[in-house]
Coordinates of C-alpha atoms in Angstrom, one line a residue:
X1 CA -10.9 -9.9 42.9
X2 CA -13.6 -12.4 44.0
X3 CA -14.6 -10.4 46.8
X4 CA -15.0 -7.1 44.7
X5 CA -17.0 -8.9 42.0
X6 CA -19.4 -9.7 45.1
X7 CA -19.8 -6.1 45.6
X8 CA -23.2 -3.9 45.3
X9 CA -23.2 -0.6 43.7
X10 CA -22.9 1.0 47.1
X11 CA -20.0 -1.3 48.2
X12 CA -18.3 -0.2 45.1
X13 CA -18.9 3.3 45.7
X14 CA -17.3 3.2 48.9
X15 CA -14.4 1.5 47.8
X16 CA -13.5 3.8 44.7
X17 CA -14.2 6.8 47.3
X18 CA -12.0 5.7 49.6
X19 CA -9.1 5.9 47.1
X20 CA -10.1 9.1 45.6
X21 CA -11.3 7.4 42.2
X22 CA -14.7 8.5 40.4
X23 CA -17.8 6.7 42.0
X24 CA -19.8 7.7 39.1
X25 CA -21.1 5.4 36.2
X26 CA -22.9 2.2 35.7
X27 CA -22.2 -0.9 37.9
X28 CA -20.0 -2.5 35.2
X29 CA -18.0 0.4 35.2
X30 CA -17.4 0.5 38.8
X31 CA -16.5 -2.9 38.6
X32 CA -14.1 -2.5 36.2
X33 CA -12.6 0.4 38.0
X34 CA -12.4 -1.4 41.2
X35 CA -10.9 -4.6 39.4
X36 CA -8.2 -2.2 38.1
X37 CA -7.4 -1.0 41.4
X38 CA -7.0 -4.3 43.0
X39 CA -4.9 -5.8 39.9
X40 CA -2.4 -2.8 39.5
X41 CA -2.7 -0.4 42.5
X42 CA -3.9 -2.3 45.5
X43 CA -2.1 -1.5 48.8
X44 CA -2.5 -2.8 52.1
X45 CA -4.7 -0.5 53.2
X46 CA -7.2 -0.9 50.2
X47 CA -6.7 -4.6 50.8
X48 CA -8.3 -4.3 54.3
X49 CA -10.8 -1.6 53.1
X50 CA -12.1 -4.4 50.5
X51 CA -11.9 -7.1 53.3
X52 CA -13.8 -4.8 55.5
X53 CA -16.5 -4.2 52.9
X54 CA -17.0 -7.6 52.3
X55 CA -17.4 -8.7 55.8
X56 CA -19.6 -6.0 56.5
X57 CA -21.8 -6.8 53.4
X58 CA -22.1 -10.4 54.4
X59 CA -22.1 -10.7 58.4
X60 CA -24.5 -8.0 59.4
X61 CA -26.3 -9.0 62.7
X62 CA -23.5 -11.8 62.7
X63 CA -26.2 -14.4 62.0
X64 CA -25.4 -15.3 58.3
X65 CA -22.1 -16.6 57.1
X66 CA -20.4 -15.1 54.4
X67 CA -20.9 -17.2 51.2
X68 CA -18.2 -17.9 48.8
X69 CA -17.6 -14.8 46.5
X70 CA -18.5 -15.6 43.0
X71 CA -15.8 -16.5 40.3
X72 CA -14.3 -13.5 38.9
X73 CA -14.8 -12.5 35.1
X74 CA -12.2 -10.9 33.6
X75 CA -13.3 -7.8 31.8
X76 CA -12.2 -6.3 28.4
X77 CA -9.0 -4.4 29.2
X78 CA -9.7 -1.8 26.4
X79 CA -12.4 -0.4 28.5
X80 CA -11.2 -1.0 32.0
X81 CA -8.5 1.8 32.3
X82 CA -9.0 4.4 34.4
X83 CA -7.3 7.2 32.9
X84 CA -6.1 8.7 36.0
X85 CA -4.2 5.5 37.0
X86 CA -0.7 4.7 35.9
X87 CA 0.0 2.3 33.2
X88 CA 0.7 -1.0 34.6
X89 CA 4.4 -2.1 34.3
X90 CA 3.6 -6.0 33.7
X91 CA 0.5 -7.9 32.6
X92 CA -1.9 -8.4 35.3
X93 CA -1.6 -12.1 36.5
X94 CA -4.6 -14.3 37.6
X95 CA -5.1 -15.8 41.0
X96 CA -2.6 -13.5 43.1
X97 CA -2.5 -14.1 46.9
X98 CA -2.7 -10.7 47.9
X99 CA -3.0 -11.3 51.5
X100 CA 0.4 -12.8 51.1
X101 CA 1.7 -10.4 48.7
X102 CA 1.2 -7.3 50.8
X103 CA 1.9 -9.1 54.1
X104 CA 5.3 -8.7 52.9
X105 CA 5.0 -5.1 52.8
X106 CA 3.0 -4.9 56.3
X107 CA 6.2 -6.7 57.5
X108 CA 8.4 -3.7 56.3
X109 CA 10.5 -5.7 53.9
X110 CA 9.9 -3.7 50.8
X111 CA 7.6 -0.7 49.5
X112 CA 5.0 -0.6 46.9
X113 CA 6.6 1.5 43.7
X114 CA 5.3 5.0 43.8
X115 CA 3.0 6.2 40.7
X116 CA 5.0 7.7 38.0
X117 CA 3.5 9.3 34.9
X118 CA 5.5 7.5 32.0
X119 CA 5.2 8.5 28.1
X120 CA 3.2 5.8 26.5
X121 CA 5.1 3.1 24.0
X122 CA 3.5 3.3 20.7
X123 CA 3.6 0.9 17.7
X124 CA 3.6 2.1 14.2
X125 CA 0.5 1.6 12.1
X126 CA 0.7 -1.2 9.8
X127 CA -0.9 -1.0 6.2
X128 CA -2.3 -4.6 6.4
X129 CA -4.1 -4.2 9.9
X130 CA -7.0 -1.6 10.7
X131 CA -7.4 -1.4 14.6
X132 CA -11.0 -1.5 15.6
X133 CA -10.2 -1.6 19.3
X134 CA -7.4 -1.7 22.0
X135 CA -7.8 -4.4 24.4
X136 CA -4.6 -3.8 26.2
X137 CA -2.0 -1.2 25.9
X138 CA 1.4 -1.5 25.2
X139 CA 2.6 -3.2 28.6
X140 CA 6.2 -3.6 29.7
X141 CA 7.4 -7.3 30.1
X142 CA 8.9 -7.2 33.6
X143 CA 11.0 -10.0 34.5
X144 CA 10.0 -11.4 37.9
X145 CA 13.3 -13.1 39.1
X146 CA 17.2 -13.8 37.7
X147 CA 16.0 -16.6 35.2
X148 CA 16.6 -16.0 31.6
X149 CA 13.2 -17.4 30.9
X150 CA 10.5 -15.5 32.1
X151 CA 6.6 -16.0 32.0
X152 CA 4.1 -12.9 31.7
X153 CA 0.4 -13.7 31.9
X154 CA -2.7 -11.6 31.1
X155 CA -6.4 -12.5 31.4
X156 CA -9.2 -10.8 29.6
X157 CA -12.4 -11.3 28.0
X158 CA -14.2 -10.1 24.9
X159 CA -17.5 -7.9 24.9
X160 CA -20.8 -9.3 23.0
X161 CA -19.9 -6.8 20.4
X162 CA -16.3 -7.7 19.6
X163 CA -17.2 -11.4 19.5
X164 CA -20.1 -10.8 17.2
X165 CA -17.3 -8.8 15.0
X166 CA -15.4 -11.7 14.8
X167 CA -17.9 -14.3 14.3
X168 CA -19.6 -12.3 11.2
X169 CA -16.4 -11.4 9.4
X170 CA -15.4 -13.2 6.3
X171 CA -12.7 -15.7 6.1
X172 CA -9.4 -14.7 4.5
X173 CA -8.6 -18.6 4.2
X174 CA -10.2 -21.6 5.7
X175 CA -10.1 -21.2 9.5
X176 CA -8.6 -17.5 9.3
X177 CA -11.1 -14.7 9.8
X178 CA -10.4 -10.9 8.8
X179 CA -11.3 -9.7 12.3
X180 CA -9.0 -11.0 14.4
X181 CA -7.6 -10.5 18.1
X182 CA -3.5 -10.0 17.7
X183 CA -0.4 -10.0 20.0
X184 CA 2.2 -7.1 19.0
X185 CA 5.4 -6.7 20.6
X186 CA 8.1 -4.1 20.3
X187 CA 11.1 -2.5 22.0
X188 CA 9.8 -0.6 25.2
X189 CA 11.2 2.8 23.7
X190 CA 8.7 6.0 24.1
X191 CA 11.0 8.2 21.7
X192 CA 8.7 7.0 18.5
X193 CA 6.4 4.6 17.2
X194 CA 8.1 1.3 17.2
X195 CA 8.1 -1.7 14.9
X196 CA 7.0 -5.1 16.0
X197 CA 10.0 -6.8 17.5
X198 CA 10.2 -10.3 19.2
X199 CA 12.1 -11.0 22.3
X200 CA 14.4 -14.3 22.1
X201 CA 12.9 -17.3 23.3
X202 CA 9.4 -16.5 22.7
X203 CA 6.2 -18.4 23.0
X204 CA 2.7 -17.4 23.3
X205 CA 0.3 -19.9 25.0
X206 CA -3.4 -19.0 24.6
X207 CA -5.7 -20.4 27.1
X208 CA -4.2 -24.3 26.9
X209 CA -2.8 -24.2 23.6
X210 CA 0.4 -22.6 22.3
X211 CA 0.4 -20.1 19.3
X212 CA 2.7 -20.5 16.1
X213 CA 4.8 -17.8 15.8
X214 CA 6.6 -16.7 12.5
X215 CA 9.6 -18.3 11.9
X216 CA 13.0 -17.0 10.4
X217 CA 13.4 -16.5 6.6
X218 CA 16.5 -18.2 5.4
X219 CA 19.0 -15.7 3.8
X220 CA 20.2 -16.3 0.2
X221 CA 23.5 -14.1 1.0
X222 CA 26.6 -15.7 2.4
X223 CA 27.8 -14.9 5.7
X224 CA 24.1 -12.8 6.2
X225 CA 21.8 -14.2 9.1
X226 CA 18.3 -15.3 8.4
X227 CA 15.9 -12.9 9.5
X228 CA 12.8 -13.2 11.5
X229 CA 9.6 -11.3 10.3
X230 CA 8.3 -10.0 13.3
X231 CA 4.5 -8.9 12.8
X232 CA 1.5 -9.2 14.7
X233 CA 0.5 -12.7 16.1
X234 CA -2.8 -14.0 15.5
X235 CA -4.6 -15.5 18.5
X236 CA -8.2 -15.4 17.4
X237 CA -8.3 -19.4 16.7
X238 CA -7.1 -20.3 20.0
X239 CA -9.7 -18.2 22.3
X240 CA -13.1 -18.6 23.4
X241 CA -15.2 -16.5 21.6
X242 CA -17.8 -16.0 24.3
X243 CA -17.9 -14.1 27.7
X244 CA -15.4 -16.9 28.9
X245 CA -12.0 -15.5 30.3
X246 CA -9.0 -16.0 27.9
X247 CA -5.7 -16.5 29.3
X248 CA -2.4 -15.4 27.2
X249 CA 1.0 -16.3 28.7
X250 CA 4.0 -14.7 27.0
X251 CA 7.2 -16.7 27.8
X252 CA 10.6 -14.7 26.7
X253 CA 14.0 -14.5 27.0
X254 CA 15.4 -11.9 29.6
X255 CA 18.8 -10.7 28.3
X256 CA 18.8 -7.0 29.0
X257 CA 16.6 -5.5 26.7
X258 CA 13.3 -4.2 27.4
X259 CA 10.1 -5.2 25.6
X260 CA 6.2 -4.1 25.5
X261 CA 3.3 -6.2 24.5
X262 CA -0.3 -4.7 23.2
X263 CA -3.3 -6.6 22.2
X264 CA -5.5 -5.4 19.8
X265 CA -9.0 -6.3 17.6
X266 CA -8.1 -5.6 14.3
X267 CA -9.4 -6.2 10.8
X268 CA -6.6 -7.7 8.4
X269 CA -6.7 -6.3 4.8
X270 CA -5.6 -8.0 1.7
X271 CA -3.2 -6.7 -1.2
X272 CA -6.3 -6.5 -3.4
X273 CA -8.0 -4.3 -0.6
X274 CA -5.0 -1.9 -0.4
X275 CA -4.5 -1.9 -4.3
X276 CA -8.1 -0.6 -4.7
X277 CA -7.7 1.8 -1.9
X278 CA -4.6 3.3 -3.8
X279 CA -6.4 3.4 -6.8
X280 CA -9.1 5.8 -5.3
X281 CA -6.9 7.9 -3.4
X282 CA -3.4 7.7 -4.6
X283 CA -3.4 8.3 -8.2
X284 CA -1.3 11.4 -9.3
X285 CA -2.7 13.4 -12.4
X286 CA -0.7 13.3 -15.6
X287 CA -0.2 17.1 -15.7
X288 CA 1.7 16.7 -12.3
X289 CA 3.6 13.9 -13.3
X290 CA 4.7 15.9 -16.7
X291 CA 5.6 18.9 -14.2
X292 CA 7.7 16.7 -12.2
X293 CA 9.6 15.3 -15.3
X294 CA 10.2 18.8 -16.6
X295 CA 11.3 19.8 -13.4
X296 CA 13.9 16.7 -13.2
X297 CA 15.0 17.4 -16.7
X298 CA 15.6 21.5 -15.9
X299 CA 19.4 22.2 -16.7
X300 CA 21.0 22.5 -13.2
X301 CA 23.1 25.7 -13.3
X302 CA 26.1 24.1 -11.6
X303 CA 26.1 21.3 -14.0
X304 CA 28.1 21.8 -17.3
X305 CA 26.2 18.9 -18.9
X306 CA 22.6 19.7 -20.1
X307 CA 20.4 16.6 -19.5
X308 CA 18.3 16.4 -22.7
X309 CA 16.4 13.5 -21.8
X310 CA 16.0 10.5 -19.3
X311 CA 15.0 6.8 -20.4
X312 CA 12.2 5.0 -18.3
X313 CA 11.7 1.2 -18.7
X314 CA 8.1 0.1 -19.3
X315 CA 9.1 -3.3 -17.3
X316 CA 8.3 -3.9 -13.5
X317 CA 11.9 -4.5 -11.8
X318 CA 10.2 -6.7 -9.5
X319 CA 8.8 -9.6 -11.6
X320 CA 10.6 -8.6 -15.4
X321 CA 6.9 -8.0 -16.8
X322 CA 5.3 -4.9 -18.4
X323 CA 4.0 -2.2 -16.1
X324 CA 0.0 -2.6 -15.2
X325 CA -0.4 -0.1 -12.4
X326 CA 3.0 2.0 -12.4
X327 CA 3.8 3.1 -8.9
X328 CA 6.5 4.5 -6.6
X329 CA 7.0 6.6 -3.2
X330 CA 6.5 10.3 -3.4
X331 CA 9.9 10.3 -1.6
X332 CA 12.0 8.7 -4.4
X333 CA 13.9 10.8 -6.6
X334 CA 13.6 8.7 -9.6
X335 CA 10.8 8.5 -12.4
X336 CA 11.0 4.6 -12.7
X337 CA 8.1 2.8 -11.7
X338 CA 7.5 -0.6 -10.2
X339 CA 4.2 -2.6 -10.4
X340 CA 1.7 -1.8 -7.5
X341 CA 0.1 -5.0 -7.7
X342 CA 3.2 -7.2 -7.3
X343 CA 4.6 -4.8 -4.7
X344 CA 1.4 -5.1 -2.4
X345 CA 1.3 -8.8 -3.0
X346 CA 5.1 -9.4 -1.8
X347 CA 4.7 -7.0 1.3
X348 CA 1.5 -9.1 2.3
X349 CA 3.7 -12.3 2.3
X350 CA 6.9 -10.4 3.5
X351 CA 6.6 -6.9 4.4
X352 CA 9.6 -5.1 3.9
X353 CA 8.2 -1.8 2.0
X354 CA 11.7 -0.9 0.4
X355 CA 11.7 0.8 -3.2
X356 CA 12.8 -2.1 -5.8
X357 CA 14.5 0.7 -7.8
X358 CA 16.5 2.9 -5.4
X359 CA 16.2 0.4 -2.2
X360 CA 15.0 3.4 0.1
X361 CA 11.7 3.0 2.0
X362 CA 8.6 3.0 0.1
X363 CA 5.7 2.6 2.7
X364 CA 2.2 2.2 1.6
X365 CA 0.8 5.9 2.6
X366 CA 3.7 7.3 0.7
X367 CA 2.8 5.2 -2.7
X368 CA 1.4 7.0 -5.7
X369 CA 0.3 5.7 -9.1
X370 CA 2.0 7.7 -11.8
X371 CA -0.9 9.0 -13.9
X372 CA 1.1 10.0 -17.0
X373 CA 3.2 6.5 -17.0
X374 CA -0.5 4.8 -16.8
X375 CA -1.6 6.9 -19.7
X376 CA 1.6 6.2 -21.9
X377 CA 1.1 2.0 -21.3
X378 CA -2.3 2.4 -23.2
X379 CA -0.7 4.4 -26.0
X380 CA 2.4 2.5 -26.5
X381 CA 1.9 -1.1 -26.7
X382 CA 4.9 -1.9 -28.8
X383 CA 8.0 -0.6 -27.0
X384 CA 9.5 -1.9 -23.6
X385 CA 11.0 1.7 -23.1
X386 CA 10.4 5.2 -23.4
X387 CA 12.5 8.5 -23.3
X388 CA 11.2 11.9 -21.5
X389 CA 12.2 15.0 -23.1
X390 CA 12.9 18.4 -21.3
X391 CA 9.3 19.8 -22.4
X392 CA 7.7 16.8 -20.9
X393 CA 7.1 15.0 -23.9
X394 CA 7.8 11.5 -24.4
X395 CA 8.8 8.8 -27.4
X396 CA 9.0 5.2 -27.8
X397 CA 12.6 3.8 -27.7
X398 CA 12.4 0.7 -29.9
X399 CA 14.8 -2.3 -30.1
X400 CA 18.0 -1.5 -32.1
X401 CA 17.3 -4.2 -34.8
X402 CA 13.7 -2.4 -35.4
X403 CA 15.4 0.9 -35.5
X404 CA 17.9 -0.2 -38.0
X405 CA 15.2 -0.9 -40.4
X406 CA 13.7 2.6 -40.6
X407 CA 16.0 5.4 -41.6
X408 CA 16.1 8.2 -39.3
X409 CA 17.1 10.7 -41.9
X410 CA 16.3 11.2 -45.7
X411 CA 19.0 9.5 -48.0
X412 CA 20.8 12.3 -50.2
X413 CA 21.6 10.9 -53.8
X414 CA 24.6 12.2 -55.4
X415 CA 24.9 13.2 -59.2
X416 CA 21.4 14.4 -59.5

């Protein structure tokens, strides 16, 4: 790595041409490509070529001794992936003794694994995080020995633009910036986008300090094991916000399951911001909601019982308070709503995205604000329940005591 960092443009082009990589681009792009080659695809032949170029560079005429190569500065991994190269199977390690490592292969004790194009691991999109840059693609944690406790290091540096984004972002709370570098971990499964999932015995060290990882939620139900909220781990407060190299070490338990990790520059959103976005793009027009009511109440030909109406509560099932922003998922089969304000606040603290009415998934991108019920809430302030009728109209359902004071039909007086 240090040798490569000392190369001129012509040396870098010769090295990249030797392995059939692109030789075009600015110097920092060539350096990036060459460092990736050293970290992930170096062979004994490539190492020999690097050494040859280095010695030729500093020992021309045999009169000057080769100076000590400069200290290598890690480049941002999001820009350093050569699209034509294989995705690394383990996190890049700093300070590798390449002569010793590849001497083993030269002695015939092993062979370098062949390049195999593999499908990439993808992580699910998270409503509270907007991805700005991918610093490290999801990369498999590969055990280095038979020990149960493994360590996988990664080195990288932020670009000046990324540093400025973090420094200039607002604070969500004291010491917590809205633009963050986060670590995400999931199962190594390429069949579908993966949810965050921590391996056993996880610990994350950033430079010289350990980063706190979310603990377990206690379970209120007897016999049910406590659950751990697997979410992105914010590393920003422990990182060097400069051109300096950051080193991240993930400690994890190797018990058979395979995990992958990725690093991202993200902007963390608040529940208030998600609510405003929902109010902007997620309101369903009252007439469309009315058509949905009529459809649900339409007589089912296979049913012998005609449905004449359906009751809907104006009280949120989450907090037992009157609805303010009535909302439900498009995929929900019921007309009952819950309050978007409290639903988003609860998922900000403990993300489950489950409908409190039917207990089925209600992800953010499927939420709608019921325009008809919003209108009813402003027109019906003296009732906690309404009934939708087959023609799409509605009427308030008041308390039994209140209804008993008001006769529902005219009184017939006999003898007149």
